[in-house]
Amino acid sequence: MTNDLVEFSTHSDVLVLIGTNTSECHPIIAMQMLRGIERGAKMIVIDPKKTDMAKKADIFIQTPVGYNIPFLNAMINCIIEEELYDKEFVKNHSHGFEYVKEAVKEFTAKRVEEETGISEELVKQAARTYAKANAAAICYTMGMTQFIDGTSNIFSLSNLAILTGNLGKKGAGVNPLRGQNNVQGSCDMGALPNVVPNGPVTSKEVRDHIKDVWGYEISDKVGYPLTVAPEKIEEEKLKLLYVFGENPVMSDPWTEHFIHAVEHLETFIVQDIFLTETAQKADVVLPAASWAEKDGTFLNTSRRVQLIRKAVDAPNNLEPDWKVVANIAKELNLKGFDYTSAEDIWNEVREVNPRFFGGISYERIDKNDGISWPCPNLEHPGTPVLYEGNKSMLPDGKFKLVPVIYAQDKEKRAELEKEFIEKTNMPEDYPIGSGALSEKVNELYPCLFTTGRKVFHYHTGTMTRECKPLELGSDIMGATIEVSEDIARERDLDEGCYAVVENKRGKIAARVNINRDLRHGTIFTTFHYAEADGNVLANAEEKDPLSGMNPLKMTIANIKKISEKEFIEVRNQTDIQMHPSELYRAVRRQ
């Protein structure tokens, strides 16, 4: 996040929520937003589902699944045409205005109305409300990133913020709301295939600094992202997989493909606090200490480094994750893992990336209840708001507006990008984005299918489904398939009846919930439940060309009513696939 989430309650004049079901997925952040609304802030929600936050919004725009770039380009078009953009900011602190102006010129509010039925005036109202705010914050989650044009979606959001000067000040910014308590920290620590904590492995300067600190050279080769792991396993290029704190059997797309692939690994290791669906496929399962049983740091969504202290001792002498990894490294005769505490590791992080973490000592974190990076030295107060002084992190200190075009045919994205570069005389190294739908509904699969979360559960339910008041109380209905009213009418689906949703990747079965808050033609379910995991149907074949992300939030499917007997048959098949033995199945059924 460019800003601290607390600013939503204290400084934001306008909140734009796009692709985020904030109250169910990020209830603490939603609480800050609602405080801001009570203070007088306005809220714009853009989503295919009329979420709880949408019902509280001043402006709600119900877009089709995947219709992000055309809509955002129309907002940008309106802001430019009506000269609502911050001319001083654009002129003095950015590059690429003319490229963006050219890219959005055909994306009018009228076009949005013709393509989606969303009124032209509502599109303009959203654009004007955002552009005229003194401090407007954009907030988004995986409802923007998990598409084949997810990176370009974020380019579009960044364009909005740059054009209106909504960077470098309290209550504004572009704010990805992280889904777990240490997602930001994991990325910052180099848990990505192309970076270490101080930058990309392709940079000689980064590698030289690492050598100075660690005492040995690191490879300049970029590793494999998780999204290509199944293919690399099948190609025998990936022979060992070590998973901890993750449940990819449920969270990754096209479940059947992932399960089939891991069967070909030479060694599969899982380290977790519960016997997850992924752990049940492993050759070796290592137990782990929970967050309350270890010391360390978390970096939250606001980039705030926070200290955690062990509250209770772990049972059976379980070790914290860092010690398990260090012990394995020592068995492999690797040097540099002689840590005595979590603080030793953190101090090494400060040495590896002094620009961001140099001034964040345990003592200062404890005293200040957390510090936001960058914090380069012990006198620095930390940086809750990025880009103050209108300075970007690029070498010239300016922001880049990135043109984002749109293709009706996904196969023509690269061709259209090339044509745009030639037409505008853009430098070849200047960034460009493009969008397209990964799949379009057809006669065989006439429904759009998307996934999300419910407030009762957390991700794949590894922890929350072990909480019986949640599992057997608040969430007693369990897995359901939500359908829009038109689908229910067309398929003769009744509230509570059984239905199966399927496509070329698999099928799931559950009771039906007719949800009047879904846009027409849409099916929605969660990925909390192994017995009906929406990711079974998700598209794993196609990827964002820039990030490698799969379009988990958009696929096509069909749905039909089934009998209770048919429902039980599908559920039993799913249970056997997810839980390979009766002993393991009993773990979830307790």
mmCIF file of N, CA, C and O in Angstrom, residues 443-529:
data_model
loop_
_atom_site.group_PDB
_atom_site.id
_atom_site.type_symbol
_atom_site.label_atom_id
_atom_site.label_comp_id
_atom_site.label_asym_id
_atom_site.label_seq_id
_atom_site.Cartn_x
_atom_site.Cartn_y
_atom_site.Cartn_z
ATOM 1 N N GLU A 443 -22.136 -21.579 -26.066
ATOM 2 C CA GLU A 443 -23.327 -22.416 -25.927
ATOM 3 C C GLU A 443 -23.118 -23.532 -24.914
ATOM 4 O O GLU A 443 -24.028 -23.884 -24.156
ATOM 5 N N LEU A 444 -21.903 -24.081 -24.867
ATOM 6 C CA LEU A 444 -21.610 -25.176 -23.931
ATOM 7 C C LEU A 444 -21.470 -24.670 -22.502
ATOM 8 O O LEU A 444 -21.965 -25.302 -21.552
ATOM 9 N N TYR A 445 -20.796 -23.523 -22.343
ATOM 10 C CA TYR A 445 -20.572 -22.932 -21.023
ATOM 11 C C TYR A 445 -21.070 -21.483 -21.051
ATOM 12 O O TYR A 445 -20.301 -20.552 -21.283
ATOM 13 N N PRO A 446 -22.361 -21.279 -20.808
ATOM 14 C CA PRO A 446 -22.963 -19.956 -21.026
ATOM 15 C C PRO A 446 -22.902 -19.007 -19.828
ATOM 16 O O PRO A 446 -23.433 -17.894 -19.920
ATOM 17 N N CYS A 447 -22.284 -19.424 -18.727
ATOM 18 C CA CYS A 447 -22.280 -18.600 -17.515
ATOM 19 C C CYS A 447 -20.860 -18.152 -17.169
ATOM 20 O O CYS A 447 -19.894 -18.904 -17.330
ATOM 21 N N LEU A 448 -20.745 -16.917 -16.660
ATOM 22 C CA LEU A 448 -19.484 -16.466 -16.081
ATOM 23 C C LEU A 448 -19.374 -17.025 -14.668
ATOM 24 O O LEU A 448 -20.348 -17.019 -13.908
ATOM 25 N N PHE A 449 -18.194 -17.503 -14.325
ATOM 26 C CA PHE A 449 -17.977 -18.116 -13.007
ATOM 27 C C PHE A 449 -16.828 -17.401 -12.316
ATOM 28 O O PHE A 449 -15.767 -17.193 -12.903
ATOM 29 N N THR A 450 -17.042 -17.000 -11.055
ATOM 30 C CA THR A 450 -15.999 -16.325 -10.295
ATOM 31 C C THR A 450 -16.008 -16.823 -8.855
ATOM 32 O O THR A 450 -16.962 -17.482 -8.417
ATOM 33 N N THR A 451 -14.944 -16.523 -8.130
ATOM 34 C CA THR A 451 -14.808 -17.011 -6.758
ATOM 35 C C THR A 451 -14.485 -15.866 -5.807
ATOM 36 O O THR A 451 -14.066 -14.792 -6.217
ATOM 37 N N GLY A 452 -14.671 -16.129 -4.531
ATOM 38 C CA GLY A 452 -14.344 -15.146 -3.503
ATOM 39 C C GLY A 452 -14.378 -15.790 -2.132
ATOM 40 O O GLY A 452 -14.192 -17.008 -2.006
ATOM 41 N N ARG A 453 -14.636 -14.977 -1.109
ATOM 42 C CA ARG A 453 -14.616 -15.486 0.264
ATOM 43 C C ARG A 453 -15.901 -15.130 0.997
ATOM 44 O O ARG A 453 -16.638 -14.248 0.587
ATOM 45 N N LYS A 454 -16.102 -15.840 2.101
ATOM 46 C CA LYS A 454 -17.147 -15.488 3.049
ATOM 47 C C LYS A 454 -16.481 -15.025 4.334
ATOM 48 O O LYS A 454 -15.365 -15.443 4.652
ATOM 49 N N VAL A 455 -17.179 -14.208 5.075
ATOM 50 C CA VAL A 455 -16.590 -13.611 6.271
ATOM 51 C C VAL A 455 -16.234 -14.651 7.327
ATOM 52 O O VAL A 455 -15.320 -14.450 8.129
ATOM 53 N N PHE A 456 -16.905 -15.793 7.324
ATOM 54 C CA PHE A 456 -16.686 -16.780 8.369
ATOM 55 C C PHE A 456 -15.339 -17.476 8.257
ATOM 56 O O PHE A 456 -14.791 -17.945 9.248
ATOM 57 N N HIS A 457 -14.809 -17.590 7.028
ATOM 58 C CA HIS A 457 -13.607 -18.396 6.836
ATOM 59 C C HIS A 457 -12.478 -17.606 6.197
ATOM 60 O O HIS A 457 -12.680 -16.550 5.602
ATOM 61 N N TYR A 458 -11.302 -18.202 6.320
ATOM 62 C CA TYR A 458 -10.048 -17.557 5.958
ATOM 63 C C TYR A 458 -9.343 -18.426 4.937
ATOM 64 O O TYR A 458 -8.935 -19.560 5.252
ATOM 65 N N HIS A 459 -9.282 -17.947 3.705
ATOM 66 C CA HIS A 459 -8.573 -18.627 2.624
ATOM 67 C C HIS A 459 -9.091 -20.056 2.438
ATOM 68 O O HIS A 459 -10.268 -20.239 2.166
ATOM 69 N N THR A 460 -8.255 -21.090 2.593
ATOM 70 C CA THR A 460 -8.715 -22.458 2.348
ATOM 71 C C THR A 460 -9.256 -23.128 3.603
ATOM 72 O O THR A 460 -9.432 -24.352 3.634
ATOM 73 N N GLY A 461 -9.514 -22.345 4.636
ATOM 74 C CA GLY A 461 -10.141 -22.880 5.836
ATOM 75 C C GLY A 461 -9.227 -23.702 6.722
ATOM 76 O O GLY A 461 -9.690 -24.350 7.663
ATOM 77 N N THR A 462 -7.920 -23.686 6.448
ATOM 78 C CA THR A 462 -6.983 -24.506 7.210
ATOM 79 C C THR A 462 -7.118 -24.284 8.717
ATOM 80 O O THR A 462 -7.132 -25.238 9.496
ATOM 81 N N MET A 463 -7.239 -23.032 9.122
ATOM 82 C CA MET A 463 -7.373 -22.722 10.544
ATOM 83 C C MET A 463 -8.829 -22.527 10.954
ATOM 84 O O MET A 463 -9.283 -23.077 11.957
ATOM 85 N N THR A 464 -9.576 -21.753 10.170
ATOM 86 C CA THR A 464 -10.924 -21.379 10.618
ATOM 87 C C THR A 464 -11.885 -22.563 10.626
ATOM 88 O O THR A 464 -12.816 -22.593 11.430
ATOM 89 N N ARG A 465 -11.672 -23.550 9.765
ATOM 90 C CA ARG A 465 -12.576 -24.704 9.771
ATOM 91 C C ARG A 465 -12.292 -25.645 10.939
ATOM 92 O O ARG A 465 -13.053 -26.570 11.192
ATOM 93 N N GLU A 466 -11.174 -25.389 11.646
ATOM 94 C CA GLU A 466 -10.913 -26.115 12.874
ATOM 95 C C GLU A 466 -11.593 -25.448 14.063
ATOM 96 O O GLU A 466 -11.554 -25.972 15.180
ATOM 97 N N CYS A 467 -12.172 -24.280 13.837
ATOM 98 C CA CYS A 467 -12.878 -23.542 14.890
ATOM 99 C C CYS A 467 -14.356 -23.934 14.832
ATOM 100 O O CYS A 467 -15.082 -23.497 13.938
ATOM 101 N N LYS A 468 -14.784 -24.780 15.755
ATOM 102 C CA LYS A 468 -16.132 -25.346 15.679
ATOM 103 C C LYS A 468 -17.254 -24.313 15.784
ATOM 104 O O LYS A 468 -18.295 -24.474 15.142
ATOM 105 N N PRO A 469 -17.102 -23.229 16.575
ATOM 106 C CA PRO A 469 -18.176 -22.219 16.559
ATOM 107 C C PRO A 469 -18.395 -21.595 15.191
ATOM 108 O O PRO A 469 -19.504 -21.201 14.849
ATOM 109 N N LEU A 470 -17.314 -21.521 14.377
ATOM 110 C CA LEU A 470 -17.469 -21.029 13.005
ATOM 111 C C LEU A 470 -18.021 -22.129 12.101
ATOM 112 O O LEU A 470 -19.015 -21.959 11.395
ATOM 113 N N GLU A 471 -17.362 -23.272 12.131
ATOM 114 C CA GLU A 471 -17.693 -24.357 11.216
ATOM 115 C C GLU A 471 -19.105 -24.892 11.445
ATOM 116 O O GLU A 471 -19.845 -25.163 10.494
ATOM 117 N N LEU A 472 -19.487 -25.041 12.691
ATOM 118 C CA LEU A 472 -20.781 -25.661 12.996
ATOM 119 C C LEU A 472 -21.796 -24.675 13.546
ATOM 120 O O LEU A 472 -22.907 -25.052 13.885
ATOM 121 N N GLY A 473 -21.392 -23.402 13.617
ATOM 122 C CA GLY A 473 -22.299 -22.381 14.124
ATOM 123 C C GLY A 473 -22.619 -21.358 13.062
ATOM 124 O O GLY A 473 -23.548 -21.524 12.269
ATOM 125 N N SER A 474 -21.811 -20.302 12.984
ATOM 126 C CA SER A 474 -22.063 -19.210 12.045
ATOM 127 C C SER A 474 -22.159 -19.704 10.608
ATOM 128 O O SER A 474 -22.981 -19.233 9.824
ATOM 129 N N ASP A 475 -21.310 -20.673 10.258
ATOM 130 C CA ASP A 475 -21.244 -21.119 8.860
ATOM 131 C C ASP A 475 -21.846 -22.502 8.687
ATOM 132 O O ASP A 475 -21.337 -23.317 7.932
ATOM 133 N N ILE A 476 -22.920 -22.766 9.376
ATOM 134 C CA ILE A 476 -23.517 -24.100 9.360
ATOM 135 C C ILE A 476 -23.946 -24.528 7.955
ATOM 136 O O ILE A 476 -23.950 -25.720 7.630
ATOM 137 N N MET A 477 -24.242 -23.565 7.051
ATOM 138 C CA MET A 477 -24.642 -23.915 5.687
ATOM 139 C C MET A 477 -23.490 -24.475 4.870
ATOM 140 O O MET A 477 -23.693 -25.200 3.908
ATOM 141 N N GLY A 478 -22.252 -24.124 5.245
ATOM 142 C CA GLY A 478 -21.097 -24.639 4.519
ATOM 143 C C GLY A 478 -21.024 -24.138 3.095
ATOM 144 O O GLY A 478 -21.439 -23.025 2.775
ATOM 145 N N ALA A 479 -20.510 -24.991 2.222
ATOM 146 C CA ALA A 479 -20.323 -24.603 0.819
ATOM 147 C C ALA A 479 -21.669 -24.422 0.118
ATOM 148 O O ALA A 479 -22.557 -25.260 0.242
ATOM 149 N N THR A 480 -21.805 -23.331 -0.600
ATOM 150 C CA THR A 480 -22.987 -23.099 -1.430
ATOM 151 C C THR A 480 -22.549 -22.562 -2.784
ATOM 152 O O THR A 480 -21.432 -22.048 -2.931
ATOM 153 N N ILE A 481 -23.434 -22.671 -3.751
ATOM 154 C CA ILE A 481 -23.205 -22.103 -5.075
ATOM 155 C C ILE A 481 -24.199 -20.961 -5.246
ATOM 156 O O ILE A 481 -25.412 -21.180 -5.241
ATOM 157 N N GLU A 482 -23.687 -19.753 -5.364
ATOM 158 C CA GLU A 482 -24.551 -18.584 -5.536
ATOM 159 C C GLU A 482 -24.781 -18.345 -7.030
ATOM 160 O O GLU A 482 -23.834 -18.392 -7.822
ATOM 161 N N VAL A 483 -26.035 -18.101 -7.397
ATOM 162 C CA VAL A 483 -26.364 -17.852 -8.806
ATOM 163 C C VAL A 483 -27.207 -16.595 -8.909
ATOM 164 O O VAL A 483 -27.954 -16.238 -7.994
ATOM 165 N N SER A 484 -27.068 -15.900 -10.023
ATOM 166 C CA SER A 484 -27.903 -14.728 -10.277
ATOM 167 C C SER A 484 -29.328 -15.164 -10.575
ATOM 168 O O SER A 484 -29.585 -16.326 -10.918
ATOM 169 N N GLU A 485 -30.254 -14.239 -10.442
ATOM 170 C CA GLU A 485 -31.676 -14.580 -10.597
ATOM 171 C C GLU A 485 -32.007 -15.124 -11.976
ATOM 172 O O GLU A 485 -32.822 -16.046 -12.120
ATOM 173 N N ASP A 486 -31.378 -14.555 -13.021
ATOM 174 C CA ASP A 486 -31.695 -15.012 -14.374
ATOM 175 C C ASP A 486 -31.254 -16.455 -14.596
ATOM 176 O O ASP A 486 -31.951 -17.233 -15.252
ATOM 177 N N ILE A 487 -30.095 -16.823 -14.034
ATOM 178 C CA ILE A 487 -29.633 -18.208 -14.162
ATOM 179 C C ILE A 487 -30.586 -19.150 -13.438
ATOM 180 O O ILE A 487 -30.919 -20.234 -13.933
ATOM 181 N N ALA A 488 -31.027 -18.743 -12.251
ATOM 182 C CA ALA A 488 -31.968 -19.580 -11.497
ATOM 183 C C ALA A 488 -33.245 -19.825 -12.296
ATOM 184 O O ALA A 488 -33.773 -20.954 -12.341
ATOM 185 N N ARG A 489 -33.757 -18.771 -12.940
ATOM 186 C CA ARG A 489 -34.987 -18.918 -13.747
ATOM 187 C C ARG A 489 -34.761 -19.852 -14.930
ATOM 188 O O ARG A 489 -35.552 -20.761 -15.186
ATOM 189 N N GLU A 490 -33.663 -19.609 -15.646
ATOM 190 C CA GLU A 490 -33.399 -20.370 -16.864
ATOM 191 C C GLU A 490 -33.127 -21.842 -16.585
ATOM 192 O O GLU A 490 -33.431 -22.714 -17.405
ATOM 193 N N ARG A 491 -32.538 -22.149 -15.420
ATOM 194 C CA ARG A 491 -32.168 -23.541 -15.104
ATOM 195 C C ARG A 491 -33.148 -24.202 -14.136
ATOM 196 O O ARG A 491 -32.888 -25.305 -13.666
ATOM 197 N N ASP A 492 -34.221 -23.488 -13.798
ATOM 198 C CA ASP A 492 -35.215 -24.016 -12.863
ATOM 199 C C ASP A 492 -34.574 -24.396 -11.531
ATOM 200 O O ASP A 492 -34.844 -25.454 -10.957
ATOM 201 N N LEU A 493 -33.730 -23.517 -11.039
ATOM 202 C CA LEU A 493 -33.041 -23.745 -9.766
ATOM 203 C C LEU A 493 -33.832 -23.096 -8.629
ATOM 204 O O LEU A 493 -34.214 -21.932 -8.721
ATOM 205 N N ASP A 494 -34.048 -23.845 -7.588
ATOM 206 C CA ASP A 494 -34.756 -23.342 -6.417
ATOM 207 C C ASP A 494 -33.769 -23.093 -5.290
ATOM 208 O O ASP A 494 -32.702 -23.725 -5.222
ATOM 209 N N GLU A 495 -34.115 -22.194 -4.386
ATOM 210 C CA GLU A 495 -33.288 -21.945 -3.209
ATOM 211 C C GLU A 495 -33.100 -23.248 -2.431
ATOM 212 O O GLU A 495 -34.063 -23.924 -2.065
ATOM 213 N N GLY A 496 -31.821 -23.610 -2.202
ATOM 214 C CA GLY A 496 -31.526 -24.803 -1.420
ATOM 215 C C GLY A 496 -31.482 -26.102 -2.187
ATOM 216 O O GLY A 496 -31.153 -27.157 -1.610
ATOM 217 N N CYS A 497 -31.802 -26.068 -3.484
ATOM 218 C CA CYS A 497 -31.715 -27.304 -4.265
ATOM 219 C C CYS A 497 -30.255 -27.658 -4.515
ATOM 220 O O CYS A 497 -29.356 -26.841 -4.322
ATOM 221 N N TYR A 498 -29.997 -28.884 -4.964
ATOM 222 C CA TYR A 498 -28.637 -29.296 -5.299
ATOM 223 C C TYR A 498 -28.348 -28.966 -6.764
ATOM 224 O O TYR A 498 -29.222 -29.089 -7.624
ATOM 225 N N ALA A 499 -27.106 -28.574 -7.016
ATOM 226 C CA ALA A 499 -26.704 -28.282 -8.393
ATOM 227 C C ALA A 499 -25.243 -28.651 -8.582
ATOM 228 O O ALA A 499 -24.463 -28.700 -7.619
ATOM 229 N N VAL A 500 -24.892 -28.914 -9.814
ATOM 230 C CA VAL A 500 -23.495 -29.156 -10.161
ATOM 231 C C VAL A 500 -23.053 -28.080 -11.146
ATOM 232 O O VAL A 500 -23.785 -27.742 -12.082
ATOM 233 N N VAL A 501 -21.886 -27.496 -10.894
ATOM 234 C CA VAL A 501 -21.266 -26.542 -11.810
ATOM 235 C C VAL A 501 -20.063 -27.236 -12.424
ATOM 236 O O VAL A 501 -19.241 -27.821 -11.705
ATOM 237 N N GLU A 502 -19.954 -27.160 -13.733
ATOM 238 C CA GLU A 502 -18.840 -27.850 -14.372
ATOM 239 C C GLU A 502 -18.365 -27.106 -15.603
ATOM 240 O O GLU A 502 -19.083 -26.324 -16.213
ATOM 241 N N ASN A 503 -17.103 -27.379 -15.932
ATOM 242 C CA ASN A 503 -16.515 -26.941 -17.195
ATOM 243 C C ASN A 503 -15.477 -27.980 -17.597
ATOM 244 O O ASN A 503 -15.458 -29.089 -17.034
ATOM 245 N N LYS A 504 -14.613 -27.635 -18.525
ATOM 246 C CA LYS A 504 -13.691 -28.640 -19.054
ATOM 247 C C LYS A 504 -12.636 -29.071 -18.034
ATOM 248 O O LYS A 504 -11.933 -30.066 -18.257
ATOM 249 N N ARG A 505 -12.526 -28.353 -16.903
ATOM 250 C CA ARG A 505 -11.492 -28.672 -15.913
ATOM 251 C C ARG A 505 -11.996 -29.527 -14.762
ATOM 252 O O ARG A 505 -11.201 -30.132 -14.051
ATOM 253 N N GLY A 506 -13.301 -29.524 -14.538
ATOM 254 C CA GLY A 506 -13.814 -30.303 -13.426
ATOM 255 C C GLY A 506 -15.234 -29.910 -13.068
ATOM 256 O O GLY A 506 -15.903 -29.184 -13.819
ATOM 257 N N LYS A 507 -15.675 -30.372 -11.894
ATOM 258 C CA LYS A 507 -17.023 -30.044 -11.454
ATOM 259 C C LYS A 507 -17.080 -30.023 -9.932
ATOM 260 O O LYS A 507 -16.312 -30.698 -9.254
ATOM 261 N N ILE A 508 -18.024 -29.221 -9.420
ATOM 262 C CA ILE A 508 -18.286 -29.163 -7.991
ATOM 263 C C ILE A 508 -19.801 -29.210 -7.792
ATOM 264 O O ILE A 508 -20.566 -28.817 -8.681
ATOM 265 N N ALA A 509 -20.208 -29.677 -6.626
ATOM 266 C CA ALA A 509 -21.641 -29.763 -6.328
ATOM 267 C C ALA A 509 -21.908 -29.191 -4.943
ATOM 268 O O ALA A 509 -21.123 -29.384 -4.012
ATOM 269 N N ALA A 510 -23.029 -28.479 -4.816
ATOM 270 C CA ALA A 510 -23.418 -27.894 -3.529
ATOM 271 C C ALA A 510 -24.868 -27.443 -3.627
ATOM 272 O O ALA A 510 -25.500 -27.522 -4.685
ATOM 273 N N ARG A 511 -25.385 -26.975 -2.500
ATOM 274 C CA ARG A 511 -26.718 -26.386 -2.504
ATOM 275 C C ARG A 511 -26.682 -25.016 -3.175
ATOM 276 O O ARG A 511 -25.661 -24.327 -3.153
ATOM 277 N N VAL A 512 -27.802 -24.612 -3.718
ATOM 278 C CA VAL A 512 -27.915 -23.353 -4.452
ATOM 279 C C VAL A 512 -28.403 -22.241 -3.529
ATOM 280 O O VAL A 512 -29.309 -22.433 -2.716
ATOM 281 N N ASN A 513 -27.790 -21.078 -3.681
ATOM 282 C CA ASN A 513 -28.274 -19.852 -3.052
ATOM 283 C C ASN A 513 -28.544 -18.849 -4.178
ATOM 284 O O ASN A 513 -27.615 -18.456 -4.895
ATOM 285 N N ILE A 514 -29.794 -18.462 -4.366
ATOM 286 C CA ILE A 514 -30.134 -17.470 -5.391
ATOM 287 C C ILE A 514 -29.821 -16.092 -4.831
ATOM 288 O O ILE A 514 -30.463 -15.625 -3.896
ATOM 289 N N ASN A 515 -28.795 -15.465 -5.389
ATOM 290 C CA ASN A 515 -28.289 -14.199 -4.848
ATOM 291 C C ASN A 515 -28.684 -13.043 -5.771
ATOM 292 O O ASN A 515 -28.146 -12.905 -6.872
ATOM 293 N N ARG A 516 -29.603 -12.219 -5.307
ATOM 294 C CA ARG A 516 -30.075 -11.086 -6.097
ATOM 295 C C ARG A 516 -29.022 -9.996 -6.231
ATOM 296 O O ARG A 516 -29.216 -9.033 -6.984
ATOM 297 N N ASP A 517 -27.933 -10.138 -5.505
ATOM 298 C CA ASP A 517 -26.870 -9.132 -5.559
ATOM 299 C C ASP A 517 -25.815 -9.436 -6.616
ATOM 300 O O ASP A 517 -24.876 -8.662 -6.801
ATOM 301 N N LEU A 518 -25.951 -10.567 -7.314
ATOM 302 C CA LEU A 518 -25.011 -10.907 -8.383
ATOM 303 C C LEU A 518 -25.475 -10.308 -9.703
ATOM 304 O O LEU A 518 -26.668 -10.306 -10.008
ATOM 305 N N ARG A 519 -24.516 -9.840 -10.494
ATOM 306 C CA ARG A 519 -24.849 -9.381 -11.844
ATOM 307 C C ARG A 519 -25.373 -10.552 -12.654
ATOM 308 O O ARG A 519 -24.950 -11.697 -12.469
ATOM 309 N N HIS A 520 -26.264 -10.261 -13.588
ATOM 310 C CA HIS A 520 -26.884 -11.322 -14.380
ATOM 311 C C HIS A 520 -25.831 -12.161 -15.099
ATOM 312 O O HIS A 520 -24.776 -11.678 -15.493
ATOM 313 N N GLY A 521 -26.140 -13.438 -15.245
ATOM 314 C CA GLY A 521 -25.255 -14.354 -15.960
ATOM 315 C C GLY A 521 -24.060 -14.832 -15.160
ATOM 316 O O GLY A 521 -23.115 -15.379 -15.732
ATOM 317 N N THR A 522 -24.099 -14.667 -13.828
ATOM 318 C CA THR A 522 -22.916 -14.927 -13.008
ATOM 319 C C THR A 522 -23.177 -16.002 -11.952
ATOM 320 O O THR A 522 -24.220 -16.032 -11.307
ATOM 321 N N ILE A 523 -22.178 -16.875 -11.790
ATOM 322 C CA ILE A 523 -22.147 -17.875 -10.720
ATOM 323 C C ILE A 523 -20.967 -17.536 -9.810
ATOM 324 O O ILE A 523 -19.882 -17.202 -10.291
ATOM 325 N N PHE A 524 -21.182 -17.655 -8.514
ATOM 326 C CA PHE A 524 -20.129 -17.332 -7.545
ATOM 327 C C PHE A 524 -20.045 -18.438 -6.504
ATOM 328 O O PHE A 524 -21.062 -18.953 -6.041
ATOM 329 N N THR A 525 -18.830 -18.805 -6.135
ATOM 330 C CA THR A 525 -18.642 -19.669 -4.970
ATOM 331 C C THR A 525 -17.297 -19.352 -4.344
ATOM 332 O O THR A 525 -16.540 -18.509 -4.836
ATOM 333 N N THR A 526 -16.994 -20.036 -3.248
ATOM 334 C CA THR A 526 -15.763 -19.757 -2.499
ATOM 335 C C THR A 526 -14.720 -20.843 -2.765
ATOM 336 O O THR A 526 -14.985 -21.836 -3.450
ATOM 337 N N PHE A 527 -13.539 -20.660 -2.163
ATOM 338 C CA PHE A 527 -12.520 -21.708 -2.195
ATOM 339 C C PHE A 527 -12.144 -22.133 -0.773
ATOM 340 O O PHE A 527 -11.047 -22.618 -0.515
ATOM 341 N N HIS A 528 -13.075 -21.960 0.169
ATOM 342 C CA HIS A 528 -12.842 -22.348 1.557
ATOM 343 C C HIS A 528 -12.998 -23.847 1.788
ATOM 344 O O HIS A 528 -12.461 -24.383 2.752
ATOM 345 N N TYR A 529 -13.780 -24.502 0.927
ATOM 346 C CA TYR A 529 -14.255 -25.854 1.236
ATOM 347 C C TYR A 529 -13.678 -26.879 0.259
ATOM 348 O O TYR A 529 -13.919 -26.801 -0.939
#
